[in-house]
PDB file of C-alpha atoms in Angstrom:
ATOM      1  CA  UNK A 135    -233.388 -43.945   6.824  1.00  0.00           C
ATOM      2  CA  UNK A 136    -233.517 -46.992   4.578  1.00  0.00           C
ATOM      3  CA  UNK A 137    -231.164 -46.760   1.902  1.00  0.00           C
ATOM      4  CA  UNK A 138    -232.581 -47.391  -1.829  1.00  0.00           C
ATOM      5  CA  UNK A 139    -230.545 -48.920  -4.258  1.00  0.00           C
ATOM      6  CA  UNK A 140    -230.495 -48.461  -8.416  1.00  0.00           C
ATOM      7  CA  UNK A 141    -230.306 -51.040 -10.901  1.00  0.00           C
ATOM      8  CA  UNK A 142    -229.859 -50.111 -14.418  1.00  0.00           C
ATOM      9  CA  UNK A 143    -230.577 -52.517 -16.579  1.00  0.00           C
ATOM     10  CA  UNK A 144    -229.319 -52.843 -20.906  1.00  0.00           C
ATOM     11  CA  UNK A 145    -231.840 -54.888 -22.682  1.00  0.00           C
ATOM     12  CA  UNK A 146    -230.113 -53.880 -26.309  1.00  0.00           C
ATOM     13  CA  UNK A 147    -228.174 -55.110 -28.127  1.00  0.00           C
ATOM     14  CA  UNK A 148    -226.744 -56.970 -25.135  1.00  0.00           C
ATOM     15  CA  UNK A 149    -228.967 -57.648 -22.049  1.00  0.00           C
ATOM     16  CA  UNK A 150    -227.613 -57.438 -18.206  1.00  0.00           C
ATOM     17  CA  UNK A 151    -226.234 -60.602 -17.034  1.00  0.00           C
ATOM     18  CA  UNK A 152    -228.549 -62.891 -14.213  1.00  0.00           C
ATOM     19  CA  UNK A 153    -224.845 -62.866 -12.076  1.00  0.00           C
ATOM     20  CA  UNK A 154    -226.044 -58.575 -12.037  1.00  0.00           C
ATOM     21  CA  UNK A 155    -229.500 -59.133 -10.840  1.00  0.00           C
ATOM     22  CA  UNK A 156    -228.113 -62.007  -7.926  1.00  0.00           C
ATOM     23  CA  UNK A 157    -225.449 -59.602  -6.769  1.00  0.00           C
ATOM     24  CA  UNK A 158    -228.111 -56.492  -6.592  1.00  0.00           C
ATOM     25  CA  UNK A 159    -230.824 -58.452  -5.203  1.00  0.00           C
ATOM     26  CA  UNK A 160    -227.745 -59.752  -2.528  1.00  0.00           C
ATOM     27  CA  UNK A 161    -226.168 -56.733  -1.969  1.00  0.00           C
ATOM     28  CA  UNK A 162    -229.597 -54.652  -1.196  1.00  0.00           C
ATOM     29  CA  UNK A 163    -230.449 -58.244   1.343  1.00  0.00           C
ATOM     30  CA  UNK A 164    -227.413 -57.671   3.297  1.00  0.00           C
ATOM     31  CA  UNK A 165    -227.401 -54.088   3.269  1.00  0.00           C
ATOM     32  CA  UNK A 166    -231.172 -54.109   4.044  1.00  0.00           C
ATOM     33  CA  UNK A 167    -231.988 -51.547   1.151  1.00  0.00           C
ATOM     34  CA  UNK A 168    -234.595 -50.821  -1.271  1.00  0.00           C
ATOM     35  CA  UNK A 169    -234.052 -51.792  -4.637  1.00  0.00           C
ATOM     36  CA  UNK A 170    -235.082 -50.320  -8.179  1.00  0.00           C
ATOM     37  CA  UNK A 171    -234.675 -51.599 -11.921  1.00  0.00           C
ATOM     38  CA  UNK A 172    -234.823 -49.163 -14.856  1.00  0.00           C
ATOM     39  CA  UNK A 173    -236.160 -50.992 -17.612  1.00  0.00           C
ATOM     40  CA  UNK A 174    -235.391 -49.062 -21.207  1.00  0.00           C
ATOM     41  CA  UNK A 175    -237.669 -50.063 -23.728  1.00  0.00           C
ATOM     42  CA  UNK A 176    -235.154 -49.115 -26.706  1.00  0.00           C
ATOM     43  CA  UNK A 177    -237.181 -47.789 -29.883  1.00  0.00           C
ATOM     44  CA  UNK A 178    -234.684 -47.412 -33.167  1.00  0.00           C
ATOM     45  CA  UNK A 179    -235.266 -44.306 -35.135  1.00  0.00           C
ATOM     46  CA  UNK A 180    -236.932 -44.798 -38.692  1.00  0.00           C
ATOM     47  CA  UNK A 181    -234.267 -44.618 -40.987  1.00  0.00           C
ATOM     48  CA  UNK A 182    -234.768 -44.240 -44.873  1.00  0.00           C
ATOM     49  CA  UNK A 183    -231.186 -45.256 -46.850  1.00  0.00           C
ATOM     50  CA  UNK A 184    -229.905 -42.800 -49.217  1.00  0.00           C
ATOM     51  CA  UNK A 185    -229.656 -45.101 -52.168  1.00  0.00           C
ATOM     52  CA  UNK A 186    -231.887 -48.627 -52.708  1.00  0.00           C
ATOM     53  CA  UNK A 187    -230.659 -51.078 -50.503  1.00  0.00           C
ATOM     54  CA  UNK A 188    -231.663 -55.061 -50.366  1.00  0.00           C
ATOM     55  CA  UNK A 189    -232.110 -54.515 -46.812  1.00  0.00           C
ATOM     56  CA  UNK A 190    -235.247 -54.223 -44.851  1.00  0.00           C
ATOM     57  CA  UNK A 191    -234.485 -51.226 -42.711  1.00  0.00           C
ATOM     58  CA  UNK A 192    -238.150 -51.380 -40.843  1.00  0.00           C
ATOM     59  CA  UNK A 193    -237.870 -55.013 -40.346  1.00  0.00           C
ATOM     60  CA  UNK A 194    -234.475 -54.577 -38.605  1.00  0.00           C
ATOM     61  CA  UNK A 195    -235.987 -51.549 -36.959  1.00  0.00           C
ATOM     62  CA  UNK A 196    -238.825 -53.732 -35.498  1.00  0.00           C
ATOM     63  CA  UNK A 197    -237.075 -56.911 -34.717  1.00  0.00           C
ATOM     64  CA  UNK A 198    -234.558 -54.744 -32.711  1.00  0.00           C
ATOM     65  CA  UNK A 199    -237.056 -53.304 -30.786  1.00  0.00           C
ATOM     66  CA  UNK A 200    -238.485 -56.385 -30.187  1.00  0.00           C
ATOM     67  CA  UNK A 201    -235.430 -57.880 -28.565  1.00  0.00           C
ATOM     68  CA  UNK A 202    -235.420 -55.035 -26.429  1.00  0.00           C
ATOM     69  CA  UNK A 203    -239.212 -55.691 -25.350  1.00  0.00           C
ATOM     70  CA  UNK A 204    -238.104 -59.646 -25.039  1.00  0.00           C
ATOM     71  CA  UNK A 205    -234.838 -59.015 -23.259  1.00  0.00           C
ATOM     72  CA  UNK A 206    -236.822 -56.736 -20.412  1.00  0.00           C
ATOM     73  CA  UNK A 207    -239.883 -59.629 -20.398  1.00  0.00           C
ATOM     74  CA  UNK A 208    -236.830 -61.884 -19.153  1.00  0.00           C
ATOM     75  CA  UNK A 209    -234.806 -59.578 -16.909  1.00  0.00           C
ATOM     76  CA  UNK A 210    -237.732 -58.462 -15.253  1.00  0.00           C
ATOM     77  CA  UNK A 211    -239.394 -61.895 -14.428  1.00  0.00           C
ATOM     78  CA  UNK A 212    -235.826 -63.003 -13.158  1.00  0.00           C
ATOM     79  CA  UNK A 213    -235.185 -59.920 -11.092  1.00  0.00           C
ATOM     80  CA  UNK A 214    -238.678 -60.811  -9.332  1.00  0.00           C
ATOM     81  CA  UNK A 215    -238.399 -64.765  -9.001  1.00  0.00           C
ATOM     82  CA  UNK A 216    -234.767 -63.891  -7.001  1.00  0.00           C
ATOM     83  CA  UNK A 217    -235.786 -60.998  -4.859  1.00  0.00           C
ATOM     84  CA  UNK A 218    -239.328 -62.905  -4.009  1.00  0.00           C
ATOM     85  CA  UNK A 219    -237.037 -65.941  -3.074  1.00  0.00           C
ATOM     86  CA  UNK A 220    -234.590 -63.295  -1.139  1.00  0.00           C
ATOM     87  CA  UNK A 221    -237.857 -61.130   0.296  1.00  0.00           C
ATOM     88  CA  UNK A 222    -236.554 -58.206  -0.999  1.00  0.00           C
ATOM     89  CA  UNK A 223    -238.289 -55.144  -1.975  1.00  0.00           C
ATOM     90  CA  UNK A 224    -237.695 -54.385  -5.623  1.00  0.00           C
ATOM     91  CA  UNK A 225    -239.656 -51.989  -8.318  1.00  0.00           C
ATOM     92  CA  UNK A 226    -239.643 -52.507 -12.144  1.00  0.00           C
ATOM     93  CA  UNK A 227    -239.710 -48.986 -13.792  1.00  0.00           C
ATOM     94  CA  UNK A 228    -240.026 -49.573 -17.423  1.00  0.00           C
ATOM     95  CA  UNK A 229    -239.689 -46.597 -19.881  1.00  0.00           C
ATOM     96  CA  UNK A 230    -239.033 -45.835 -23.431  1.00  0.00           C
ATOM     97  CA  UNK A 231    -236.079 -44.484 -24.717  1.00  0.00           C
ATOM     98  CA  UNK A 232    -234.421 -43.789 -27.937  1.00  0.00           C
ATOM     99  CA  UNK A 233    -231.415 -45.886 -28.354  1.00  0.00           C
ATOM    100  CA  UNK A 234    -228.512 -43.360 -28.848  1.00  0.00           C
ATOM    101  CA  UNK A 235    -229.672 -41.834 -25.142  1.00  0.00           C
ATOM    102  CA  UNK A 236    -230.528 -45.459 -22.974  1.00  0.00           C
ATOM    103  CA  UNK A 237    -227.045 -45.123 -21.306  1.00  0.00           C
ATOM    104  CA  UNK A 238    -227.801 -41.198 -20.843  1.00  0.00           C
ATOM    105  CA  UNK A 239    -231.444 -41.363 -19.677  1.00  0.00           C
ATOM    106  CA  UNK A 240    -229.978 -44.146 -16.495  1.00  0.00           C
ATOM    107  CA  UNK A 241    -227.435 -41.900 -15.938  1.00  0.00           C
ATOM    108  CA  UNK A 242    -229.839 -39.267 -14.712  1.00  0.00           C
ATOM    109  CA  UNK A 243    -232.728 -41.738 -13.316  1.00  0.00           C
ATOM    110  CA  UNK A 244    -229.420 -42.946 -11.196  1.00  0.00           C
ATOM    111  CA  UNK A 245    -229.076 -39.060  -9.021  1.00  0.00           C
ATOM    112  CA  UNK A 246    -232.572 -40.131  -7.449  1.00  0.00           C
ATOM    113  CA  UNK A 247    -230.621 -43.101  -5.630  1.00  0.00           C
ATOM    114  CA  UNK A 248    -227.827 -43.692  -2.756  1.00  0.00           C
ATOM    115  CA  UNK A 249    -226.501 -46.310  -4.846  1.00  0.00           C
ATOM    116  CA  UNK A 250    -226.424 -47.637  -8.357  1.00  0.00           C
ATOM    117  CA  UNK A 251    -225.037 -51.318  -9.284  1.00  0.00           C
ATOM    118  CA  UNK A 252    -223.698 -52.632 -12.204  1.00  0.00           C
ATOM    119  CA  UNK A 253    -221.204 -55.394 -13.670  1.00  0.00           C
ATOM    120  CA  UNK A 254    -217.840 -54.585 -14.980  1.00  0.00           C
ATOM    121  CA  UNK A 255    -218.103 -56.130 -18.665  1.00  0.00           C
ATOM    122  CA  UNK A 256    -217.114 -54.629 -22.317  1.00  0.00           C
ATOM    123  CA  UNK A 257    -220.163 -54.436 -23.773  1.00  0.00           C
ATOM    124  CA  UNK A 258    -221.481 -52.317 -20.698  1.00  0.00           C
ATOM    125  CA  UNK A 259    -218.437 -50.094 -20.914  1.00  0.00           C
ATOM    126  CA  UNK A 260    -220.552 -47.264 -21.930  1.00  0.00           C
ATOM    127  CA  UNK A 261    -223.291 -47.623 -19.771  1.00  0.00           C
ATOM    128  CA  UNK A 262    -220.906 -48.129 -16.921  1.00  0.00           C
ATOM    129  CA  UNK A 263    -218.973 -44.553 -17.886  1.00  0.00           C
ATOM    130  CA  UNK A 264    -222.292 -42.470 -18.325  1.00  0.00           C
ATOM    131  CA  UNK A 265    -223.097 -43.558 -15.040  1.00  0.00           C
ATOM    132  CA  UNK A 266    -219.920 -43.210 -13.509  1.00  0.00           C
ATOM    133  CA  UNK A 267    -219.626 -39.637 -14.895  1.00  0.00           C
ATOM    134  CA  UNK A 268    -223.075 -38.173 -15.004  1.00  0.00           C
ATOM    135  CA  UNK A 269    -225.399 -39.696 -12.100  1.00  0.00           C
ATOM    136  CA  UNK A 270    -223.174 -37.618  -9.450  1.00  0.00           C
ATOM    137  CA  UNK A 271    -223.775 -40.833  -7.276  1.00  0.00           C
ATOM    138  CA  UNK A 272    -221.668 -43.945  -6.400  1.00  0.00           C
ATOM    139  CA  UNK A 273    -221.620 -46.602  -8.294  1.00  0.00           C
ATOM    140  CA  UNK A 274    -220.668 -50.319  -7.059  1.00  0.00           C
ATOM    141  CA  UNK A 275    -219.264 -52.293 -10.008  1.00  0.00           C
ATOM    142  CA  UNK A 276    -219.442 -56.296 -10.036  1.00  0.00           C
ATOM    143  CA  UNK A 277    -216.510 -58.672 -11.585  1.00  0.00           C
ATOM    144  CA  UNK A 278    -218.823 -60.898 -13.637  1.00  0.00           C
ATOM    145  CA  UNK A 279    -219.888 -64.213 -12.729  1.00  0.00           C
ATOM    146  CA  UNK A 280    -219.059 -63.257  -8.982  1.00  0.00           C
ATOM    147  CA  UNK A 281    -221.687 -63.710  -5.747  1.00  0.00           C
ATOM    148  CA  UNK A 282    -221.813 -60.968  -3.216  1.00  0.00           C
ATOM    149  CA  UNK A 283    -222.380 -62.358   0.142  1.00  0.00           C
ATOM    150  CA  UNK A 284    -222.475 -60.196   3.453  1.00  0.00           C
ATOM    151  CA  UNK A 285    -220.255 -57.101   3.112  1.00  0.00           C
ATOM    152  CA  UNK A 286    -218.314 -57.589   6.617  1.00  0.00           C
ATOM    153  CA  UNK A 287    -214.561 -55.867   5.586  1.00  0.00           C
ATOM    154  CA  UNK A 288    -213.663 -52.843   3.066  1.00  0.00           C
ATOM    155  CA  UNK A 289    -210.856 -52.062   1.579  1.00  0.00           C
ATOM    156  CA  UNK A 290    -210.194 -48.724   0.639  1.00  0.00           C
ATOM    157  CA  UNK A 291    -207.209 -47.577  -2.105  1.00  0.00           C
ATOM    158  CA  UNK A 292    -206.268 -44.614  -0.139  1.00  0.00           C
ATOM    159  CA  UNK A 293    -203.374 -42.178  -1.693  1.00  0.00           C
ATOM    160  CA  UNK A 294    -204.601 -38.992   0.192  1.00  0.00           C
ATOM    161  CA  UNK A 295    -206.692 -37.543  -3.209  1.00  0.00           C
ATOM    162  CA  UNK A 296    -210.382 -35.649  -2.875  1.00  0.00           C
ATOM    163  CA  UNK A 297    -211.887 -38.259  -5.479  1.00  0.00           C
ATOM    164  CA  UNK A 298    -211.178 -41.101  -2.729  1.00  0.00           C
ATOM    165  CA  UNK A 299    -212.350 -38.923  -0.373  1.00  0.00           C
ATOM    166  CA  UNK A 300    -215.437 -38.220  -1.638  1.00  0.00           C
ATOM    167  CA  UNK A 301    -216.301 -42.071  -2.912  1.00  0.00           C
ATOM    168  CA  UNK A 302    -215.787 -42.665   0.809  1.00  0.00           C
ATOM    169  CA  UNK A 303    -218.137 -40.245   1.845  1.00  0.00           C
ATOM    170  CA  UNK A 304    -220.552 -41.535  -0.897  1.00  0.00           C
ATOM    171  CA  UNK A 305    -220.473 -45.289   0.583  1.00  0.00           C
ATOM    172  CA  UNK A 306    -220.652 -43.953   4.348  1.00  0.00           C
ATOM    173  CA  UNK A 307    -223.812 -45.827   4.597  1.00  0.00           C
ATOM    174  CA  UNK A 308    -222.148 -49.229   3.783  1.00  0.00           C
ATOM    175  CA  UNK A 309    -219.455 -48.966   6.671  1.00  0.00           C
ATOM    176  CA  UNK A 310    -222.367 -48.582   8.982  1.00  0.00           C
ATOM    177  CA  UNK A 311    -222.706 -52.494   8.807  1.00  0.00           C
ATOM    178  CA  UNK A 312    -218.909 -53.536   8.673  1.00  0.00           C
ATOM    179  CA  UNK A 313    -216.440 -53.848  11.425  1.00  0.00           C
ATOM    180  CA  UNK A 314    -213.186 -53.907   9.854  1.00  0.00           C
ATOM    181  CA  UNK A 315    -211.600 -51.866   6.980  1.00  0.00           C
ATOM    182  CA  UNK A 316    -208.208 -51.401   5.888  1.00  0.00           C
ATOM    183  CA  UNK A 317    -206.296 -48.564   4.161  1.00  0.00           C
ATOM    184  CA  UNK A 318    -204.262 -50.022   1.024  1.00  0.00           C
ATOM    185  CA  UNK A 319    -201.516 -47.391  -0.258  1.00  0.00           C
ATOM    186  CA  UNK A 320    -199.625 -48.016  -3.076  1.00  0.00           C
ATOM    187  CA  UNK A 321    -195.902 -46.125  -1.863  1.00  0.00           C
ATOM    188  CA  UNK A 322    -193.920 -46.247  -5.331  1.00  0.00           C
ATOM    189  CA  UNK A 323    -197.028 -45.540  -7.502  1.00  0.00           C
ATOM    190  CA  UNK A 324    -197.876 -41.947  -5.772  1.00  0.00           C
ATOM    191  CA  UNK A 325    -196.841 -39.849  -2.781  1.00  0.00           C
ATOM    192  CA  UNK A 326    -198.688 -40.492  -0.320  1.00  0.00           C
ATOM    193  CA  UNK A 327    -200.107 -38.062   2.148  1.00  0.00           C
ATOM    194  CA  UNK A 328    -199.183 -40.428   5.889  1.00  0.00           C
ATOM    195  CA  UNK A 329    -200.703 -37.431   7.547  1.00  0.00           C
ATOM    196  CA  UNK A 330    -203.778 -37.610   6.076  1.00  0.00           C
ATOM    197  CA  UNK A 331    -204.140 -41.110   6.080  1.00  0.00           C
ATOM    198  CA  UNK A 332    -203.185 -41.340  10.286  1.00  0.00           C
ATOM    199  CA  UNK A 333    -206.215 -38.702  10.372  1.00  0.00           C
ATOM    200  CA  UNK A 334    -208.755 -40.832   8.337  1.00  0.00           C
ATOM    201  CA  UNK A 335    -207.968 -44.249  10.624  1.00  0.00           C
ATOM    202  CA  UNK A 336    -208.711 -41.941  13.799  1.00  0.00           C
ATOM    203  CA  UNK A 337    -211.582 -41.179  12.985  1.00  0.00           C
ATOM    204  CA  UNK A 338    -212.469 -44.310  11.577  1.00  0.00           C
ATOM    205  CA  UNK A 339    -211.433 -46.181  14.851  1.00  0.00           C
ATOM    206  CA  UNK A 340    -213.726 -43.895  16.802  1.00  0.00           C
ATOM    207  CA  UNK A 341    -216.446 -44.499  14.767  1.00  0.00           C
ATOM    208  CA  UNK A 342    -215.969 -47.784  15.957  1.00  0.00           C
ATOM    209  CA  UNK A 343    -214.201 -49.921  13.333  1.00  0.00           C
ATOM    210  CA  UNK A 344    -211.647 -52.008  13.330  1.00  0.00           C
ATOM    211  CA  UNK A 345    -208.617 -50.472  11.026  1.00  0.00           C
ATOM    212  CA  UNK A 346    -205.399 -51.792   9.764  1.00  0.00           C
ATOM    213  CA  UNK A 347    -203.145 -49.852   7.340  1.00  0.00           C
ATOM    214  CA  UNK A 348    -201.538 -51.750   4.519  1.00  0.00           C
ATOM    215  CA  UNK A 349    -198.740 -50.371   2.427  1.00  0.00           C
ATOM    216  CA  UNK A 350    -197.923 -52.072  -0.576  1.00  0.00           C
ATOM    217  CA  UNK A 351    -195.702 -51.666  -3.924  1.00  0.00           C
ATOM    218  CA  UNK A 352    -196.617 -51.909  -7.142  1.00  0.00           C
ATOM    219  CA  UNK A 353    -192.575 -52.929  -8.286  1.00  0.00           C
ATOM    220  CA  UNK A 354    -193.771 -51.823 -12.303  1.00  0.00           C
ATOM    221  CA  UNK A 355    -197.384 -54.469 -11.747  1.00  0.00           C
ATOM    222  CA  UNK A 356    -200.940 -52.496 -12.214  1.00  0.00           C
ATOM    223  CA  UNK A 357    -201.596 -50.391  -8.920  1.00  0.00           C
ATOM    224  CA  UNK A 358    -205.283 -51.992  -9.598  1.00  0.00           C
ATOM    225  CA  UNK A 359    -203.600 -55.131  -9.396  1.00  0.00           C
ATOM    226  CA  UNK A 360    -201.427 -55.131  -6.495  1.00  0.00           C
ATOM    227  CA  UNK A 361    -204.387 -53.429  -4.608  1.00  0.00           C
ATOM    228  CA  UNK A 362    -207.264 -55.513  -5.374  1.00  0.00           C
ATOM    229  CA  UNK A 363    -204.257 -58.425  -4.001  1.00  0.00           C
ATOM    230  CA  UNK A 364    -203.760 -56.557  -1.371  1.00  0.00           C
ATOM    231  CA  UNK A 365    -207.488 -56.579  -0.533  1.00  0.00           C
ATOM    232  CA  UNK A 366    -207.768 -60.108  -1.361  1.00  0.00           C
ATOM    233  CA  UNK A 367    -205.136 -61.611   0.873  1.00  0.00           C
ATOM    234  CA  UNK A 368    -206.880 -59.445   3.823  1.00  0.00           C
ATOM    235  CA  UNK A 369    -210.108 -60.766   3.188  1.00  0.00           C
ATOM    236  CA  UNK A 370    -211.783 -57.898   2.136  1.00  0.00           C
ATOM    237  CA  UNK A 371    -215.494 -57.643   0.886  1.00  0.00           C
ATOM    238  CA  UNK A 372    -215.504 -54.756  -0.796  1.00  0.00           C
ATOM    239  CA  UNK A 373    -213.119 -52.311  -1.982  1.00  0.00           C
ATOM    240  CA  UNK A 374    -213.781 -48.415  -2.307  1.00  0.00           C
ATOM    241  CA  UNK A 375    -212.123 -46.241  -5.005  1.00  0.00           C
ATOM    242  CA  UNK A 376    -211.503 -42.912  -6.466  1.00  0.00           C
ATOM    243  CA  UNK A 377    -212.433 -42.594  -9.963  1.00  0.00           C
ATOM    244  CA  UNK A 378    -210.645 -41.267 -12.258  1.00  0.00           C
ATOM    245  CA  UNK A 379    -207.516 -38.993 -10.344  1.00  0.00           C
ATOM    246  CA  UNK A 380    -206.390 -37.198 -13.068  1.00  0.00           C
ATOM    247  CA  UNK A 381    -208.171 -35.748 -16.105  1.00  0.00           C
ATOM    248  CA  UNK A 382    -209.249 -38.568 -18.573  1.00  0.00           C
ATOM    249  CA  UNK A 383    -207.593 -37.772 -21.407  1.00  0.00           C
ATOM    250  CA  UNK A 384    -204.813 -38.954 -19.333  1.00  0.00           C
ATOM    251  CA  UNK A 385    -206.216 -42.366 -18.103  1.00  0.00           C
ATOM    252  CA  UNK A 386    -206.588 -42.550 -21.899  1.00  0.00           C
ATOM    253  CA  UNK A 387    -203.108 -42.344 -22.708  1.00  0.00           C
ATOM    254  CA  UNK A 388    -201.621 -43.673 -20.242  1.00  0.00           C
ATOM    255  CA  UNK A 389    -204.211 -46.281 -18.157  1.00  0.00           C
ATOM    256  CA  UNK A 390    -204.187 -45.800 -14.500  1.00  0.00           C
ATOM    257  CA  UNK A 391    -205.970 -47.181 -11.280  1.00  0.00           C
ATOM    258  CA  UNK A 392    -209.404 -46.574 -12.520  1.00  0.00           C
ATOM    259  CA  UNK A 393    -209.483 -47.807 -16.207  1.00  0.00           C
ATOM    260  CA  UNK A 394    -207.845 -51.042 -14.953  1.00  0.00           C
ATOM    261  CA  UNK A 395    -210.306 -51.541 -12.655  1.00  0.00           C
ATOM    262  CA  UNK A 396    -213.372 -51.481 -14.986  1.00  0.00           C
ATOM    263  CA  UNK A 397    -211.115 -54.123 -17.483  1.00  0.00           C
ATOM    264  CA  UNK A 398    -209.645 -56.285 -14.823  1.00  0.00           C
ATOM    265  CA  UNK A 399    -211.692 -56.040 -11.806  1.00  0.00           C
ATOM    266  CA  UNK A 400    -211.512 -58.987  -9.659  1.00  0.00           C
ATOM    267  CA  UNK A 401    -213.746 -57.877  -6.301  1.00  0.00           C
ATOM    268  CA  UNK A 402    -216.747 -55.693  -5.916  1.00  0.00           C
ATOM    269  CA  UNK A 403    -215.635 -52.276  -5.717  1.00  0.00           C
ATOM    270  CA  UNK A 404    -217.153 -48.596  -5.335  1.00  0.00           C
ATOM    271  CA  UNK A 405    -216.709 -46.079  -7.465  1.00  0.00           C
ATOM    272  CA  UNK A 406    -217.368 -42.196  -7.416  1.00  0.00           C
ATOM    273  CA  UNK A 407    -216.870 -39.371  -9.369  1.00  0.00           C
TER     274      UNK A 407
END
């Protein structure tokens, strides 16, 4: 079964990057996918001000919307010049959305898809948690301003947890097409569950992979940090992720693997929730 592939795209008040639409149209190349843009065509809501005000509210209202329209005109003529030049298949879905819900309404368009991709930036901080947390799906996650080429070696942050576990299972379809991965456990952050991990790299190894276990220590750095290293130094493609191991109010107070990753990320990774 062909795999199909989501992009969803901001065209206000920031658009997606042209780095985002290279790495999707790359990524879906090499992994021989289908691809599919949402397009939101943001509309403002009319909005009268309480007391006079020098301001034109519907001029504001229109040029806004506007930008929107403009923005998509652009992303959409980019997204087709690269994938024509890459031959492959993409569809432009546009649709209208009120702009409080955009990051809402690709959140749910993204359940229809194996996949959705998007760059780690913070302006699409939002968009990137609403899909994250809602679509149910994985999501792959770009540094910006970095070129995927052929996805030949994961990584994957293993410390034993069900989120991991289930990101893993999410990107199944993109080990089909490596031959090497290697587990990356960070010893002093977490216990880690040996067991567990010896079980995983059996059954990886008879699915017919390659697999090297790396244990590394974080010595009071980022786990994010010393893993996506890690990864690095063992030439790794693409790393795969939990998201979001404890509850967030947590990762809020006190930062962790996952919030580091969407500020400092420094490979393509996968995320699930």
């Amino acid at each position: 079964m062909k795999a199909q592939f989501h992009l969803p795209l901001a065209t206000y008040p920031d658009a997606s990057s042209f780095s985002l639409l290279q790495n999707a149209v790359a990524v879906s190349l090499h992994q021989k996918a289908g691809l599919t843009a949402s397009m939101p065509l943001v509309r403002i809501e009319p909005f009268q001000p309480r007391f006079p005000s020098l301001l034109d509210v519907d001029k504001m209202r229109a040029d806004a919307e506007r930008l929107s329209k403009d923005n998509g005109a652009v992303l959409g003529q980019t997204l087709h010049d690269y994938a024509r030049k890459a031959e492959v298949e993409v569809e432009i879905q546009p649709f209208d959305a009120r702009e409080p819900f955009v990051a809402q309404t690709l959140a749910e368009l993204s359940r229809a898809y194996d996949l959705s991709i998007l760059e780690a930036s913070v302006l699409m901080r939002p968009l990137i948690e609403s899909v994250l947390f809602e679509s149910g799906r994985p999501l792959l996650l770009f540094p910006p301003d970095n070129f995927c080429g052929r996805i030949d070696a994961v990584a994957v942050a293993w410390d034993g947890g069900a989120t991991v576990a289930r990101t893993l299972a999410g990107a199944r379809f993109l080990l089909e097409r490596v031959s090497r991965v290697v587990l990356i456990s960070v010893t002093d952050d977490k216990q880690i569950d040996e067991r567990g991990r010896d079980h995983l790299t059996t059954a990886l190894r008879k699915a017919g992979l390659a697999v090297d276990v790396a244990a590394v220590q974080a010595k009071g750095d980022s786990p994010a940090s010393v893993i996506q290293g890690a990864a690095l130094e063992r030439k790794a493609d693409l790393l795969v992720a939990g998201a979001y191991g404890h509850s967030r109010l947590r990762e809020f107070i006190l930062g962790g693997v996952t919030r580091s990753l969407l500020t400092r990320l420094e490979m393509p990774t996968v995320l699930c929730h």
